[in-house]
Amino acid sequence: METINATDFKARCLAILDRVAATGEPVVILKRGKPVAELSPAVRSGVAYPQYELKGTVTEVGDIVEPPLPADHWESTRS
């Protein structure tokens, strides 16, 4: 994994971003010789909508269309 000083990163930011995107190799950014950040390629799932990633994680319990309370508990039907 490559390391680069923050001042060098600032000067060559766009070129470094292009290289990380092309190679997939992360870069560690140093400030005063200590690691402060890691630049890695973005993860692309290829899914059009993020909600699709939730598919299969929900369990339906009972009828999802039926009201949760019986009609005699509704305020609008009380006399």
Rosetta silent file (secondary structure, phi, psi, omega in degrees, C-alpha in Angstrom):
SEQUENCE: METINATDFKARCLAILDRVAATGEPVVILKRGKPVAELSPAVRSGVAYPQYELKGTVTEVGDIVEPPLPADHWESTRS
SCORE:     score description
SCORE:     0.000 S_00000001
   1 L     0.000  130.727 -178.333    0.000    0.000    0.000 S_00000001
   2 E   -78.724  147.155  173.219    1.381    3.350   -1.036 S_00000001
   3 E  -120.115  150.448 -179.349    1.760    6.247    1.414 S_00000001
   4 E  -148.000  142.346  177.274    1.880    9.931    0.550 S_00000001
   5 E   -70.643  150.576 -177.945    2.337   13.123    2.560 S_00000001
   6 H   -59.348  -37.295 -179.690   -0.697   15.407    2.831 S_00000001
   7 H   -67.003  -39.494  176.531    1.119   18.250    1.062 S_00000001
   8 H   -67.390  -39.748  178.045    1.973   15.987   -1.893 S_00000001
   9 H   -60.957  -43.496  179.820   -1.588   14.675   -1.943 S_00000001
  10 H   -59.953  -41.238 -177.783   -2.931   18.225   -2.040 S_00000001
  11 H   -71.950  -31.390 -174.437   -0.687   19.082   -4.995 S_00000001
  12 L  -121.540   28.787 -172.664   -1.504   15.918   -6.998 S_00000001
  13 H   -52.514  -53.120 -175.603   -5.001   15.083   -5.755 S_00000001
  14 H   -63.101  -39.443  178.709   -6.733   14.528   -9.111 S_00000001
  15 H   -66.312  -39.265  179.232   -3.948   12.334  -10.487 S_00000001
  16 H   -66.906  -41.844  177.456   -3.951   10.225   -7.317 S_00000001
  17 H   -60.074  -43.202  178.570   -7.746    9.848   -7.478 S_00000001
  18 H   -62.292  -42.446 -178.749   -7.480    8.678  -11.087 S_00000001
  19 H   -65.579  -42.047  178.903   -4.754    6.171  -10.207 S_00000001
  20 H   -64.072  -41.139  178.849   -6.728    4.718   -7.277 S_00000001
  21 H   -65.082  -38.051 -177.197   -9.812    4.370   -9.482 S_00000001
  22 H   -76.026  -42.651 -174.541   -7.803    2.678  -12.251 S_00000001
  23 H   -93.942  -26.066 -175.755   -5.680    0.308  -10.151 S_00000001
  24 L    80.098    0.300 -179.183   -7.926   -0.263   -7.131 S_00000001
  25 L   -83.794  124.520  178.762   -4.875    0.107   -4.878 S_00000001
  26 L   -71.249  158.354  178.544   -5.545    2.213   -1.761 S_00000001
  27 E  -127.318  131.811  176.474   -3.298    5.104   -0.713 S_00000001
  28 E   -95.367  130.815 -179.261   -2.586    6.112    2.893 S_00000001
  29 E  -101.276  127.783 -176.895   -2.282    9.862    3.471 S_00000001
  30 E  -105.730  144.906  172.197    0.208   10.971    6.117 S_00000001
  31 E  -129.310  118.872 -175.041    0.311   14.155    8.137 S_00000001
  32 L    55.045   37.204  175.790    3.583   14.784    9.956 S_00000001
  33 L    82.531   -0.513 -179.560    4.521   11.174    9.265 S_00000001
  34 E  -113.176  138.867  179.976    1.380    9.663   10.854 S_00000001
  35 E   -66.295  130.673  179.045   -1.470    8.076    8.891 S_00000001
  36 E  -121.618  -20.058 -179.141   -4.623   10.223    8.983 S_00000001
  37 E  -157.113  157.134  175.659   -6.695    8.881    6.080 S_00000001
  38 E  -128.125  126.325  179.199   -6.910    6.064    3.600 S_00000001
  39 E  -100.591  119.245  179.354   -8.111    6.636    0.063 S_00000001
  40 L  -132.276  160.377 -178.124   -9.647    3.557   -1.524 S_00000001
  41 L   -65.655  148.937  178.341  -11.846    3.010   -4.577 S_00000001
  42 L   -69.930  145.434  177.930  -15.592    3.422   -4.150 S_00000001
  43 L   -91.271  123.090  179.258  -17.627    0.235   -3.942 S_00000001
  44 L  -111.695  121.320 -177.613  -20.235    0.069   -6.641 S_00000001
  45 L   -83.463  -19.569 -178.983  -22.953   -2.487   -6.180 S_00000001
  46 L    79.056    2.985  179.552  -24.398   -2.046   -9.654 S_00000001
  47 L   -89.911  135.367 -177.130  -27.901   -1.895   -8.167 S_00000001
  48 L   -66.476  -40.106 -178.462  -30.113    0.904   -9.454 S_00000001
  49 L  -122.408  132.644 -179.498  -31.835    1.538   -6.126 S_00000001
  50 H   -61.568  -24.350  179.817  -30.225    1.115   -2.692 S_00000001
  51 H   -62.712  -26.786  179.843  -33.503   -0.315   -1.390 S_00000001
  52 H   -63.337  -24.044  178.550  -32.882   -3.453   -3.468 S_00000001
  53 H   -69.215  -18.466  178.956  -30.023   -4.318   -1.112 S_00000001
  54 H   -85.488   -6.777 -177.505  -32.628   -4.808    1.634 S_00000001
  55 L   -56.517  130.164  179.192  -34.447   -7.507   -0.345 S_00000001
  56 L    87.203    1.685 -178.259  -34.894  -10.624    1.753 S_00000001
  57 L  -100.682   -1.332 -177.340  -34.142   -8.924    5.073 S_00000001
  58 L  -115.581  138.977  176.154  -37.769   -8.334    6.134 S_00000001
  59 L  -112.469  125.128  178.173  -40.214  -10.915    7.457 S_00000001
  60 L   -82.050  132.073  177.604  -43.931  -10.271    7.035 S_00000001
  61 L  -120.225  112.161  179.908  -46.014  -11.192   10.061 S_00000001
  62 L    81.239 -166.803 -177.952  -49.742  -11.369    9.402 S_00000001
  63 L   -85.701  122.455 -176.912  -51.722   -9.460    6.800 S_00000001
  64 L   -82.720   -8.423 -179.750  -49.960   -6.233    5.792 S_00000001
  65 L   -97.424  -31.612 -178.428  -53.150   -4.757    4.275 S_00000001
  66 L   -65.858  141.034  177.968  -55.530   -5.423    7.177 S_00000001
  67 L   -60.656  146.806 -177.420  -55.838   -2.607    9.761 S_00000001
  68 L   -70.910  -23.513  179.455  -53.793   -3.256   12.912 S_00000001
  69 L  -116.645  147.390  176.061  -56.792   -2.605   15.187 S_00000001
  70 L   -66.658  158.429 -175.083  -60.322   -3.991   14.918 S_00000001
  71 H   -58.979  -31.254 -178.833  -63.042   -1.581   13.754 S_00000001
  72 H   -70.624   -8.567  175.942  -64.580   -1.254   17.249 S_00000001
  73 H   -95.926   -4.199 -178.770  -61.353    0.451   18.403 S_00000001
  74 L   -78.179  136.833  179.655  -61.509    3.165   15.742 S_00000001
  75 H   -68.306  -35.507 -175.074  -62.483    6.625   17.015 S_00000001
  76 H   -68.560  -19.881 -178.806  -64.405    7.532   13.844 S_00000001
  77 H   -98.250   -3.830  179.731  -66.889    4.671   14.356 S_00000001
  78 L   -75.868  145.124  179.669  -67.662    5.389   18.047 S_00000001
  79 L   -99.467    0.000    0.000  -71.026    6.920   18.878 S_00000001
